[in-house]
Amino acid sequence: MSDHPPPGPELWASVDALWKWLDSNRPIEDREGLLLRILKLNEEVGEVAEAVIGATGQNPRKGVTHTWDDVQAELCDVVITALVALRTLTPDAREVFTRHLERVTERSRTSS
């Protein structure tokens, strides 16, 4: 367990900085660029799958090629990519995410 508090406003400042950097270096603009940004999630999820397969040695030709730390890092990449994609869709990403998280949390409380 880390001694650091969970990310708060600095998380969203980092997401915004990454969004600005990516937008200033975006080779394809408009709707196509937006769609490609969202599709990046699929690539990142594939990297999670690759890491899990590598951590469990499921490919007999390759054996164990990853660690569970690699899986954690890839999952973090998925989260970051999703938050940046959300920020690309709306400048209100923090509020949209917070409201959605509250709904999902409330739903989990009422379904038990």
XYZ file of N, CA, C and O in Angstrom:
448
model
N 0.845 -1.181 0.000
C 0.000 0.000 0.000
C 0.886 1.238 0.000
O 1.869 1.307 0.717
N 0.513 2.235 -0.776
C 1.298 3.454 -0.893
C 0.983 4.414 0.249
O -0.112 4.423 0.806
N 1.979 5.249 0.589
C 1.765 6.280 1.598
C 1.168 7.546 0.986
O 0.903 8.508 1.694
N 0.995 7.545 -0.327
C 0.481 8.726 -1.009
C -1.047 8.712 -1.006
O -1.658 7.654 -1.135
N -1.658 9.896 -0.868
C -3.122 9.949 -0.931
C -3.588 9.669 -2.369
O -2.809 9.798 -3.309
N -4.838 9.251 -2.523
C -5.334 9.002 -3.875
C -5.327 10.290 -4.694
O -5.422 11.383 -4.135
N -5.195 10.164 -6.010
C -5.145 11.366 -6.835
C -6.451 12.138 -6.780
O -7.521 11.549 -6.716
N -6.347 13.420 -6.778
C -7.506 14.295 -6.771
C -7.375 15.290 -7.903
O -7.247 14.889 -9.060
N -7.369 16.569 -7.568
C -7.267 17.588 -8.610
C -6.028 17.426 -9.489
O -6.068 17.730 -10.677
N -4.936 16.924 -8.914
C -3.725 16.762 -9.724
C -3.921 15.709 -10.809
O -3.307 15.789 -11.873
N -4.779 14.727 -10.574
C -5.096 13.747 -11.619
C -5.689 14.464 -12.823
O -5.262 14.255 -13.960
N -6.655 15.327 -12.567
C -7.335 16.005 -13.660
C -6.427 17.045 -14.310
O -6.514 17.280 -15.520
N -5.526 17.638 -13.554
C -4.542 18.556 -14.143
C -3.626 17.785 -15.090
O -3.289 18.263 -16.177
N -3.246 16.577 -14.695
C -2.408 15.738 -15.557
C -3.165 15.303 -16.800
O -2.616 15.312 -17.912
N -4.419 14.912 -16.637
C -5.242 14.527 -17.790
C -5.352 15.698 -18.757
O -5.195 15.539 -19.970
N -5.606 16.888 -18.224
C -5.730 18.070 -19.079
C -4.413 18.373 -19.796
O -4.407 18.703 -20.988
N -3.293 18.238 -19.096
C -1.988 18.486 -19.721
C -1.715 17.472 -20.826
O -1.216 17.838 -21.897
N -2.037 16.203 -20.581
C -1.855 15.182 -21.621
C -2.759 15.464 -22.821
O -2.339 15.338 -23.973
N -3.999 15.850 -22.557
C -4.937 16.184 -23.632
C -4.396 17.342 -24.475
O -4.413 17.270 -25.713
N -3.912 18.385 -23.819
C -3.361 19.538 -24.558
C -2.163 19.118 -25.402
O -2.036 19.519 -26.558
N -1.274 18.320 -24.827
C -0.092 17.869 -25.554
C -0.491 17.026 -26.763
O 0.007 17.229 -27.870
N -1.412 16.084 -26.551
C -1.856 15.243 -27.665
C -2.561 16.058 -28.734
O -2.351 15.832 -29.929
N -3.406 16.995 -28.310
C -4.112 17.822 -29.300
C -3.158 18.691 -30.105
O -3.390 18.916 -31.288
N -2.093 19.150 -29.486
C -1.154 19.989 -30.232
C -0.279 19.164 -31.169
O 0.380 19.720 -32.045
N -0.281 17.844 -30.996
C 0.514 16.954 -31.847
C -0.363 15.974 -32.625
O 0.125 14.939 -33.070
N -1.631 16.308 -32.785
C -2.568 15.406 -33.457
C -2.382 15.489 -34.966
O -2.580 16.554 -35.549
N -2.025 14.366 -35.615
C -1.821 14.401 -37.059
C -3.129 14.466 -37.856
O -3.151 14.928 -38.981
N -4.223 13.995 -37.247
C -5.520 13.984 -37.924
C -6.509 14.746 -37.055
O -6.653 14.466 -35.866
N -7.190 15.697 -37.645
C -8.102 16.582 -36.910
C -9.548 16.103 -36.994
O -9.853 15.094 -37.607
N -10.402 16.888 -36.390
C -11.855 16.769 -36.474
C -12.366 15.413 -36.003
O -11.783 14.794 -35.126
N -13.460 14.978 -36.619
C -14.140 13.763 -36.154
C -13.251 12.525 -36.277
O -13.239 11.668 -35.396
N -12.504 12.420 -37.351
C -11.638 11.257 -37.542
C -10.578 11.187 -36.436
O -10.304 10.119 -35.892
N -10.000 12.328 -36.088
C -9.024 12.360 -35.001
C -9.643 11.956 -33.679
O -9.027 11.245 -32.881
N -10.870 12.419 -33.440
C -11.598 12.051 -32.221
C -11.830 10.544 -32.170
O -11.584 9.898 -31.149
N -12.275 9.988 -33.271
C -12.533 8.550 -33.310
C -11.254 7.752 -33.094
O -11.249 6.746 -32.376
N -10.165 8.201 -33.679
C -8.884 7.513 -33.481
C -8.427 7.596 -32.030
O -7.861 6.646 -31.491
N -8.679 8.732 -31.391
C -8.325 8.875 -29.974
C -9.096 7.862 -29.134
O -8.559 7.250 -28.221
N -10.365 7.678 -29.448
C -11.182 6.716 -28.704
C -10.740 5.285 -29.020
O -10.657 4.438 -28.118
N -10.404 5.013 -30.272
C -9.949 3.672 -30.655
C -8.626 3.302 -29.989
O -8.317 2.116 -29.843
N -7.862 4.281 -29.576
C -6.609 4.022 -28.870
C -6.855 3.148 -27.636
O -5.994 2.360 -27.232
N -8.054 3.258 -27.069
C -8.411 2.424 -25.918
C -8.313 0.939 -26.267
O -7.850 0.142 -25.452
N -8.763 0.593 -27.455
C -8.715 -0.808 -27.866
C -7.280 -1.320 -27.906
O -6.993 -2.440 -27.478
N -6.378 -0.497 -28.397
C -4.963 -0.868 -28.421
C -4.440 -1.107 -27.005
O -3.750 -2.093 -26.735
N -4.790 -0.208 -26.096
C -4.316 -0.328 -24.719
C -4.895 -1.562 -24.031
O -4.191 -2.250 -23.288
N -6.164 -1.863 -24.272
C -6.777 -3.060 -23.694
C -6.082 -4.311 -24.237
O -5.846 -5.271 -23.493
N -5.720 -4.286 -25.502
C -4.970 -5.400 -26.078
C -3.632 -5.599 -25.391
O -3.181 -6.741 -25.202
N -3.002 -4.510 -24.995
C -1.726 -4.609 -24.277
C -1.924 -5.204 -22.878
O -1.049 -5.921 -22.374
N -3.086 -4.947 -22.263
C -3.397 -5.597 -20.982
C -3.508 -7.102 -21.203
O -2.924 -7.892 -20.452
N -4.226 -7.494 -22.243
C -4.388 -8.918 -22.532
C -3.036 -9.572 -22.797
O -2.761 -10.669 -22.284
N -2.199 -8.908 -23.563
C -0.866 -9.442 -23.847
C -0.059 -9.619 -22.563
O 0.627 -10.637 -22.375
N -0.158 -8.651 -21.659
C 0.580 -8.731 -20.394
C 0.051 -9.864 -19.513
O 0.833 -10.575 -18.875
N -1.275 -10.041 -19.473
C -1.844 -11.132 -18.674
C -1.407 -12.481 -19.240
O -1.000 -13.378 -18.495
N -1.473 -12.614 -20.559
C -1.033 -13.862 -21.190
C 0.448 -14.092 -20.897
O 0.867 -15.207 -20.575
N 1.232 -13.035 -20.967
C 2.660 -13.150 -20.674
C 2.955 -13.431 -19.215
O 3.885 -14.171 -18.885
N 2.162 -12.875 -18.321
C 2.385 -13.091 -16.883
C 1.996 -14.506 -16.456
O 2.552 -15.039 -15.497
N 1.053 -15.087 -17.167
C 0.600 -16.432 -16.817
C 1.268 -17.514 -17.662
O 1.024 -18.701 -17.447
N 2.096 -17.088 -18.630
C 2.807 -18.055 -19.463
C 1.901 -18.859 -20.369
O 2.202 -20.008 -20.688
N 0.801 -18.270 -20.809
C -0.186 -18.998 -21.603
C 0.270 -19.307 -23.024
O -0.321 -20.145 -23.687
N 1.293 -18.647 -23.499
C 1.829 -18.959 -24.826
C 3.023 -19.897 -24.625
O 4.092 -19.465 -24.189
N 2.846 -21.191 -24.948
C 3.918 -22.149 -24.665
C 5.203 -21.860 -25.451
O 6.284 -22.224 -25.011
N 5.085 -21.202 -26.570
C 6.270 -20.861 -27.350
C 7.092 -19.773 -26.671
O 8.315 -19.790 -26.708
N 6.415 -18.841 -25.992
C 7.112 -17.711 -25.375
C 7.354 -17.890 -23.884
O 8.289 -17.316 -23.331
N 6.476 -18.630 -23.219
C 6.601 -18.779 -21.769
C 6.199 -17.509 -21.036
O 5.411 -16.704 -21.535
N 6.756 -17.301 -19.875
C 6.447 -16.115 -19.067
C 7.276 -14.951 -19.593
O 8.502 -14.993 -19.583
N 6.582 -13.934 -20.089
C 7.256 -12.780 -20.693
C 6.952 -11.470 -19.979
O 7.556 -10.446 -20.287
N 5.975 -11.484 -19.063
C 5.558 -10.275 -18.359
C 5.414 -10.591 -16.869
O 5.371 -11.755 -16.467
N 5.289 -9.534 -16.092
C 5.024 -9.672 -14.657
C 3.655 -9.071 -14.352
O 3.060 -8.381 -15.195
N 3.186 -9.307 -13.137
C 1.922 -8.678 -12.744
C 2.092 -7.167 -12.591
O 1.124 -6.417 -12.736
N 3.301 -6.713 -12.349
C 3.555 -5.263 -12.367
C 3.326 -4.705 -13.771
O 2.822 -3.590 -13.929
N 3.701 -5.480 -14.795
C 3.429 -5.064 -16.177
C 1.925 -4.953 -16.418
O 1.460 -4.009 -17.073
N 1.168 -5.907 -15.880
C -0.291 -5.872 -16.028
C -0.842 -4.606 -15.362
O -1.685 -3.902 -15.936
N -0.357 -4.304 -14.164
C -0.812 -3.096 -13.473
C -0.513 -1.849 -14.302
O -1.371 -0.961 -14.441
N 0.682 -1.778 -14.858
C 1.055 -0.610 -15.671
C 0.163 -0.492 -16.896
O -0.265 0.616 -17.257
N -0.134 -1.610 -17.525
C -1.000 -1.580 -18.710
C -2.420 -1.166 -18.348
O -3.077 -0.435 -19.091
N -2.905 -1.617 -17.195
C -4.228 -1.187 -16.744
C -4.247 0.322 -16.491
O -5.227 1.006 -16.814
N -3.166 0.837 -15.927
C -3.068 2.288 -15.722
C -3.109 3.017 -17.065
O -3.762 4.068 -17.190
N -2.433 2.460 -18.069
C -2.477 3.074 -19.403
C -3.898 3.113 -19.954
O -4.303 4.085 -20.600
N -4.685 2.058 -19.687
C -6.080 2.039 -20.122
C -6.857 3.171 -19.460
O -7.600 3.909 -20.116
N -6.675 3.322 -18.153
C -7.389 4.362 -17.413
C -7.001 5.751 -17.928
O -7.867 6.600 -18.189
N -5.715 5.976 -18.093
C -5.242 7.278 -18.581
C -5.799 7.557 -19.974
O -6.307 8.656 -20.254
N -5.733 6.573 -20.841
C -6.223 6.742 -22.205
C -7.721 7.032 -22.209
O -8.196 7.886 -22.968
N -8.465 6.342 -21.352
C -9.909 6.586 -21.268
C -10.212 7.992 -20.764
O -11.089 8.683 -21.303
N -9.481 8.441 -19.753
C -9.726 9.787 -19.226
C -9.357 10.859 -20.241
O -10.063 11.869 -20.365
N -8.283 10.649 -20.975
C -7.908 11.617 -22.015
C -8.944 11.603 -23.142
O -9.309 12.658 -23.665
N -9.449 10.428 -23.494
C -10.499 10.354 -24.516
C -11.755 11.082 -24.046
O -12.388 11.814 -24.820
N -12.115 10.896 -22.779
C -13.268 11.606 -22.223
C -13.035 13.107 -22.265
O -13.925 13.879 -22.645
N -11.835 13.543 -21.914
C -11.508 14.976 -21.958
C -11.563 15.502 -23.385
O -11.916 16.655 -23.625
N -11.248 14.660 -24.361
C -11.336 15.049 -25.762
C -12.788 15.290 -26.164
O -13.078 16.192 -26.940
N -13.684 14.515 -25.577
C -15.107 14.670 -25.883
C -15.731 15.874 -25.200
O -16.649 16.481 -25.742
N -15.245 16.200 -23.999
C -15.873 17.292 -23.248
C -14.871 17.973 -22.328
O -14.088 17.289 -21.664
N -14.928 19.290 -22.258
C -14.082 19.981 -21.280
C -14.551 19.737 -19.844
O -13.833 20.022 -18.893
N -15.750 19.176 -19.688
C -16.304 18.874 -18.368
C -16.053 17.421 -17.968
O -16.846 16.816 -17.251
N -14.934 16.854 -18.412
C -14.643 15.436 -18.170
C -14.685 15.085 -16.688
O -15.238 14.049 -16.305
N -14.118 15.938 -15.859
C -14.086 15.642 -14.415
C -15.494 15.508 -13.863
O -15.802 14.568 -13.126
N -16.372 16.437 -14.206
C -17.737 16.416 -13.708
C -18.510 15.230 -14.279
O -19.258 14.564 -13.564
N -18.325 14.965 -15.571
C -19.000 13.827 -16.208
C -18.579 12.529 -15.527
O -19.415 11.695 -15.184
N -17.278 12.372 -15.326
C -16.775 11.151 -14.687
C -17.274 11.033 -13.257
O -17.720 9.959 -12.824
N -17.230 12.117 -12.500
C -17.662 12.093 -11.098
C -19.132 11.710 -10.999
O -19.503 10.863 -10.173
N -19.982 12.319 -11.842
C -21.414 11.981 -11.819
C -21.629 10.510 -12.168
O -22.429 9.820 -11.530
N -20.912 10.031 -13.171
C -21.079 8.638 -13.574
C -20.604 7.692 -12.473
O -21.270 6.686 -12.178
N -19.476 7.991 -11.867
C -18.964 7.165 -10.776
C -19.958 7.126 -9.619
O -20.191 6.073 -9.015
N -20.562 8.258 -9.321
C -21.569 8.301 -8.256
C -22.757 7.405 -8.601
O -23.253 6.670 -7.740
N -23.218 7.446 -9.869
C -24.342 6.591 -10.280
C -23.977 5.113 -10.172
O -24.757 4.304 -9.669
N -22.798 4.754 -10.646
C -22.364 3.355 -10.597
C -22.213 2.897 -9.151
O -22.630 1.793 -8.790
N -21.649 3.749 -8.314
C -21.476 3.409 -6.901
C -22.832 3.224 -6.231
O -23.038 2.257 -5.481
N -23.739 4.130 -6.492
C -25.080 4.036 -5.902
C -25.779 2.763 -6.380
O -26.425 2.070 -5.590
N -25.653 2.452 -7.655
C -26.258 1.241 -8.194
C -25.719 -0.003 -7.493
O -26.453 -0.942 -7.200
N -24.422 -0.006 -7.190
C -23.834 -1.170 -6.528
C -24.339 -1.311 -5.099
O -24.456 -2.421 -4.583
N -24.660 -0.199 -4.481
C -25.179 -0.240 -3.107
C -26.597 -0.761 -3.063
O -27.005 -1.416 -2.109
N -27.383 -0.428 -4.089
C -28.799 -0.817 -4.079
C -29.033 -2.212 -4.646
O -30.107 -2.745 -4.517
N -28.008 -2.807 -5.265
C -28.206 -4.131 -5.871
C -27.810 -5.277 -4.947
O -27.887 -6.429 -5.334
N -27.393 -4.973 -3.716
C -26.991 -6.076 -2.840
C -28.090 -6.505 -1.914
O -29.106 -6.074 -1.798
